[in-house]
Tab-separated table of C-alpha atoms in Angstrom:
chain	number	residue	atom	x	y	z
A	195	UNK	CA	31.793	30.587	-4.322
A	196	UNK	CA	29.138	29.244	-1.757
A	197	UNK	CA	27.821	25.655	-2.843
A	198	UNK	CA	24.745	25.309	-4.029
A	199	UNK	CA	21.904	22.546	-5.259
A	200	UNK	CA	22.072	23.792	-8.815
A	201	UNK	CA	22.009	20.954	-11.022
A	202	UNK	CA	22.654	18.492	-8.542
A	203	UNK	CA	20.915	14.966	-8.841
A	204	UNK	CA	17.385	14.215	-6.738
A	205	UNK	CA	19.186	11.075	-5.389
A	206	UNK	CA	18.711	11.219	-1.493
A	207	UNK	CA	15.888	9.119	0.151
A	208	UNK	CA	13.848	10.325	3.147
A	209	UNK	CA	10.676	9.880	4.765
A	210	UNK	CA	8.427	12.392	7.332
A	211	UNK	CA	5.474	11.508	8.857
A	212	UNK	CA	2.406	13.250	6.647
A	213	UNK	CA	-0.154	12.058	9.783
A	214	UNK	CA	-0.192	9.787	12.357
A	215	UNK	CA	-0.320	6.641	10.484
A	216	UNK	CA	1.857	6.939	7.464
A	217	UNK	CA	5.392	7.852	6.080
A	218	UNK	CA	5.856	9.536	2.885
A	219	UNK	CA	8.918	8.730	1.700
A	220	UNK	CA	10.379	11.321	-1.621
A	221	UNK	CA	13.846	11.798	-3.158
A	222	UNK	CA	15.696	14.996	-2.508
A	223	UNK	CA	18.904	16.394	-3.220
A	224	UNK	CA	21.246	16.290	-0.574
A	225	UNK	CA	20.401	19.302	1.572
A	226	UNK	CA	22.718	19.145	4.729
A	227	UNK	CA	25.546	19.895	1.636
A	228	UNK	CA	24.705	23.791	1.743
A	229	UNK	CA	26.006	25.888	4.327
A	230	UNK	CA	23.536	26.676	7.378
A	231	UNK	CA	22.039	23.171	6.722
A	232	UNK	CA	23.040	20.114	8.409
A	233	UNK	CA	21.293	16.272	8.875
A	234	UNK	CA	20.656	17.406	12.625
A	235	UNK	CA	18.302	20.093	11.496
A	236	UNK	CA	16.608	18.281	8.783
A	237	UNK	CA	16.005	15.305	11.604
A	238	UNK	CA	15.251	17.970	14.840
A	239	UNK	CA	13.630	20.430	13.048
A	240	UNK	CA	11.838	19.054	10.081
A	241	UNK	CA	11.282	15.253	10.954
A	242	UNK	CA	13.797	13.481	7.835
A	243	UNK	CA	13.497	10.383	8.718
A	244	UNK	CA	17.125	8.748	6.265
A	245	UNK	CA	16.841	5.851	4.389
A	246	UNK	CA	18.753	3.906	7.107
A	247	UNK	CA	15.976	4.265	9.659
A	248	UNK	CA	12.994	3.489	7.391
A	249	UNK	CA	13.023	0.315	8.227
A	250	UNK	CA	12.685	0.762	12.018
A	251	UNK	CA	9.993	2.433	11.654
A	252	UNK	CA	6.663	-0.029	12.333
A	253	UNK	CA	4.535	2.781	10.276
A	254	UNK	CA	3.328	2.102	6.015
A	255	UNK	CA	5.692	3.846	3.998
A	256	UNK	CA	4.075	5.559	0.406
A	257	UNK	CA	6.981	6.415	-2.253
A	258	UNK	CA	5.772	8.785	-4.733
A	259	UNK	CA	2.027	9.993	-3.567
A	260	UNK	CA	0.030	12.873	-5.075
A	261	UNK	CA	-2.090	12.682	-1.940
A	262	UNK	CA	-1.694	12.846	0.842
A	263	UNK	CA	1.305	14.773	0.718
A	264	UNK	CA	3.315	16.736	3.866
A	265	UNK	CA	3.600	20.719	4.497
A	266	UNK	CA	6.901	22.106	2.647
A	267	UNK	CA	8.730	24.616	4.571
A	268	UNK	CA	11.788	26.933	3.180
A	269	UNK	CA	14.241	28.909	4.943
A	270	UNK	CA	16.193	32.016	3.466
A	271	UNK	CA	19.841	30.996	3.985
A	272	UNK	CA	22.987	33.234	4.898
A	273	UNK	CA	24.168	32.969	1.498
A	274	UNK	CA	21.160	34.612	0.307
A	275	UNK	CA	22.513	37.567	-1.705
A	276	UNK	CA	25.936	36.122	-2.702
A	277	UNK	CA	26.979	33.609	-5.153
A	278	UNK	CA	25.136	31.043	-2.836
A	279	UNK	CA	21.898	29.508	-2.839
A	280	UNK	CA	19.591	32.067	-1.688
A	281	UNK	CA	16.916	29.717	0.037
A	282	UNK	CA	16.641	26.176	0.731
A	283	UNK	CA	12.749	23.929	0.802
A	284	UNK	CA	11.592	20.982	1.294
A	285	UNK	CA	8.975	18.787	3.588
A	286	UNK	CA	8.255	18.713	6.962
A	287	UNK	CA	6.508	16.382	9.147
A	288	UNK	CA	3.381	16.906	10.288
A	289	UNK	CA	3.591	17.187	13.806
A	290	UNK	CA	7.194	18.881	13.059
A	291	UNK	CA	5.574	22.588	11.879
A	292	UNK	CA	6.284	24.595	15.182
A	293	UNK	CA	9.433	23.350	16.020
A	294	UNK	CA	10.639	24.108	12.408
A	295	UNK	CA	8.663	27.393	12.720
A	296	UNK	CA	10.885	28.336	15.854
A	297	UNK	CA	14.131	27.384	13.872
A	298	UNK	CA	13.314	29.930	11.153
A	299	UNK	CA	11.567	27.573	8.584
A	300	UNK	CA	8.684	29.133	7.036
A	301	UNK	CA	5.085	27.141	5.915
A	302	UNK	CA	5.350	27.642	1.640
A	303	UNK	CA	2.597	25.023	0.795
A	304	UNK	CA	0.514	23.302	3.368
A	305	UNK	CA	-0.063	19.532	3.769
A	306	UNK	CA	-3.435	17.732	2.370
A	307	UNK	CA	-4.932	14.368	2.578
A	308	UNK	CA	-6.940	12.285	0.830
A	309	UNK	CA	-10.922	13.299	-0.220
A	310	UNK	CA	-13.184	9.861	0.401
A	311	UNK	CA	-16.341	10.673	-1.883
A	312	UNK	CA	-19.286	8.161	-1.469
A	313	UNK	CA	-21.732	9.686	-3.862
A	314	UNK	CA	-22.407	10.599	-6.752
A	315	UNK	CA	-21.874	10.433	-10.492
A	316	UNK	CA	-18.130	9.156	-9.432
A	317	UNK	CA	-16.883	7.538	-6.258
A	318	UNK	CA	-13.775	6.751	-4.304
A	319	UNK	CA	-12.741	3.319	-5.371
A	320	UNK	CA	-10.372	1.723	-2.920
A	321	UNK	CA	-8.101	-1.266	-2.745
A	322	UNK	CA	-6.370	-2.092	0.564
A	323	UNK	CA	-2.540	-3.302	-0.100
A	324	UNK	CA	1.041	-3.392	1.479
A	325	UNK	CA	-0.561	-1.695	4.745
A	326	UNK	CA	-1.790	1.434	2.757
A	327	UNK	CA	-5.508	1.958	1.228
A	328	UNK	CA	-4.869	2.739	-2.258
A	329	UNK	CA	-7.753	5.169	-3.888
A	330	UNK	CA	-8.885	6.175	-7.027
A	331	UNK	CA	-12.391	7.843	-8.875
A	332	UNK	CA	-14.637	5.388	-10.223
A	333	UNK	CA	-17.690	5.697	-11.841
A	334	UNK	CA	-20.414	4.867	-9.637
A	335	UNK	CA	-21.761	2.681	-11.946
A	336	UNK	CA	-18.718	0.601	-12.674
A	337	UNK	CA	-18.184	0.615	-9.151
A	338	UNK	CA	-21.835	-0.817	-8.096
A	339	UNK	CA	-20.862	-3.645	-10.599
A	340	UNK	CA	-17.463	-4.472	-10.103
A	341	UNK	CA	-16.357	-3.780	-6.801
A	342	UNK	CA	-17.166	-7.815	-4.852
A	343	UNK	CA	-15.498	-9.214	-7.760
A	344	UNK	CA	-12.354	-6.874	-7.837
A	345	UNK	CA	-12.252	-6.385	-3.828
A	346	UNK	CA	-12.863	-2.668	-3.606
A	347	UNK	CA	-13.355	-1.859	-0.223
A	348	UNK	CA	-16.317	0.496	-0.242
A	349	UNK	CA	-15.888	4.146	0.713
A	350	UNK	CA	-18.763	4.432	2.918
A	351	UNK	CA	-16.854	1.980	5.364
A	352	UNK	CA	-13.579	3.888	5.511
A	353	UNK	CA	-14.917	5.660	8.846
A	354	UNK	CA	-11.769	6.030	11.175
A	355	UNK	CA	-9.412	8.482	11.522
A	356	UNK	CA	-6.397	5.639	11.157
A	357	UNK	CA	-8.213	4.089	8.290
A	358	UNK	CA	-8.334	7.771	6.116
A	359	UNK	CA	-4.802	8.389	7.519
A	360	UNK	CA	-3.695	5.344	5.329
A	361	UNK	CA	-5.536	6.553	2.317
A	362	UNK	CA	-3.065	7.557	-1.070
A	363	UNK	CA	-3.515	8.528	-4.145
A	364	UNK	CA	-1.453	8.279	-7.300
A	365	UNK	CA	1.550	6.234	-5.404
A	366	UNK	CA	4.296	4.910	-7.071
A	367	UNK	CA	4.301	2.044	-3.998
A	368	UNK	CA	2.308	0.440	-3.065
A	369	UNK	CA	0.220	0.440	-5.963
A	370	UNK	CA	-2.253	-2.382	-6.846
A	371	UNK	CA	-2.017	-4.442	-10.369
A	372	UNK	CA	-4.564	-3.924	-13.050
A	373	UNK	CA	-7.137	-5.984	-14.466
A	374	UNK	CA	-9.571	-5.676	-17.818
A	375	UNK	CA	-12.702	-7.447	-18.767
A	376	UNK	CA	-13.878	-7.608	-21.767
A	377	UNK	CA	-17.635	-6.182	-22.629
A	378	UNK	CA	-20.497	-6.498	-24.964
A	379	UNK	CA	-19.687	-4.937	-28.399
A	380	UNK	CA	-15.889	-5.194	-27.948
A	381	UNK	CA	-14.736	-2.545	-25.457
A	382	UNK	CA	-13.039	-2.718	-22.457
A	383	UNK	CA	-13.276	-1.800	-18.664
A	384	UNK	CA	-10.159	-1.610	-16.899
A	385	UNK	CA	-9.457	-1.317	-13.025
A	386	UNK	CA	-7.068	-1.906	-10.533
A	387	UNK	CA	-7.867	-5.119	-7.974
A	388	UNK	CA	-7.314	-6.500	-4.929
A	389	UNK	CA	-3.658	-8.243	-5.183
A	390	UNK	CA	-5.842	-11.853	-4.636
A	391	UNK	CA	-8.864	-10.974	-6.754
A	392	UNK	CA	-10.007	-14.023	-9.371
A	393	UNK	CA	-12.930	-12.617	-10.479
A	394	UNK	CA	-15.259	-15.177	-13.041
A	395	UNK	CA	-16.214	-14.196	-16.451
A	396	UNK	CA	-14.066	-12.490	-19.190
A	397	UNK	CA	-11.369	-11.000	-17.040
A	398	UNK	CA	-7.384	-10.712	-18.304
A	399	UNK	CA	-4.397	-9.324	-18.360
A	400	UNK	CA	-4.073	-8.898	-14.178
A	401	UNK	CA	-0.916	-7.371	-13.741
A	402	UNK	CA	1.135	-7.213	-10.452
A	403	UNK	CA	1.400	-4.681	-7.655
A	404	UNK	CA	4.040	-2.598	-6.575
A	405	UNK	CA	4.933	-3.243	-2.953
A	406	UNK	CA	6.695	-1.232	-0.355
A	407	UNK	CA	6.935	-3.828	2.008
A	408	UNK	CA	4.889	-2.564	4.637
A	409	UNK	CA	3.945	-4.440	7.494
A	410	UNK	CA	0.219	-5.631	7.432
A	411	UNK	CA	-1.853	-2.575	9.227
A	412	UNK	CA	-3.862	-3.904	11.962
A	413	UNK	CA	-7.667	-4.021	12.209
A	414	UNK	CA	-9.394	-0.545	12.498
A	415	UNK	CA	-6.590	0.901	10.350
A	416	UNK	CA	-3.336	0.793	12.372
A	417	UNK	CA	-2.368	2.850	15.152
């Protein structure tokens, strides 16, 4: 019987490139074990980038991201119609999508990135950490109020291309630690902060962030 992936663990770490300025980095079974797959064409075609060679790379790594997240590709395998795996999918780089098209891959979901809103009833609250811009909704009122103290950046000023490249959403790492304040009439407002944030008044319970270990991004948003 041809090999398959059924039922084997997620328990391979790789990264591909989701833009220009950032590395999303997922766990994946081990697909160069089924026949008609190898690491050369997950590296050549797709842009895997192993767990050996993250580190080389000068770019932010994100581990876990809703957004933004990289084009998945499949490919119908030899096996396909035997007792082997049929199919195989899984992402591709971004700049990786003709050369994977030309190896027989085919585009299954595309690629999106992050939505900056600056209006409105809710905004794009955003907290820059580990090299990445961590973003969330706020409500615009909270966020008129709360953003010097917590260190929000504000989403009018994330302008350049590098700068929304860098943008995540709903990352496992880096993710920023949370902080609560305690309001009038006994609820409570609760945020994440800026990793050096002290804001005055009845703040507690700042938790720490979850760190990649990125390299600092350079001014204007990396390169």
């Amino acid at each position: 019987m041809a090999p398959t992936q059924r039922g084997k663990k997620r328990d391979v770490t790789v990264g591909v490139k989701v833009n220009a300025n950032l590395i999303y980095v997922f766990t994946t079974k081990n697909l160069s074990g089924i026949p008609g797959v190898s690491d050369a064409d997950l590296v050549g075609q797709l842009g895997h980038i192993a767990a050996t060679a993250l580190g080389a790379n000068a770019l932010p790594k994100v581990l876990g991201a809703n957004a933004p997240s990289p084009p998945r590709v499949s490919k119908k395998l030899a096996t396909a119609g035997t007792a082997g795996q049929g199919s195989v999918g899984t992402f591709c780089a971004y700049d990786k999508l003709g050369t994977a098209r030309a190896a027989g891959w085919s585009l299954s979901k595309a690629g999106r990135g992050v939505a900056i809103r600056s209006t409105g009833k809710s905004v794009t609250a955003a907290v820059e950490i580990d090299g990445v811009i961590y973003c969330w909704p706020l409500n615009s009122t909270d966020h008129a109020s709360y953003a010097e103290s917590l260190g929000l950046k504000a989403p009018a000023s994330i302008t350049s291309e590098a700068e929304k490249n860098r943008c995540v959403t709903g990352a496992t790492a880096p993710k920023p630690g949370r902080i609560s304040l305690r309001l009038e009439g006994g609820s409570t407002f609760s945020s994440y902060c800026k990793p050096d944030a002290a804001p005055e008044g009845e703040w507690f319970g700042k938790s720490s962030p979850f760190l990649y270990g990125n390299a600092t991004a350079p001014a204007g948003g990396g390169t």
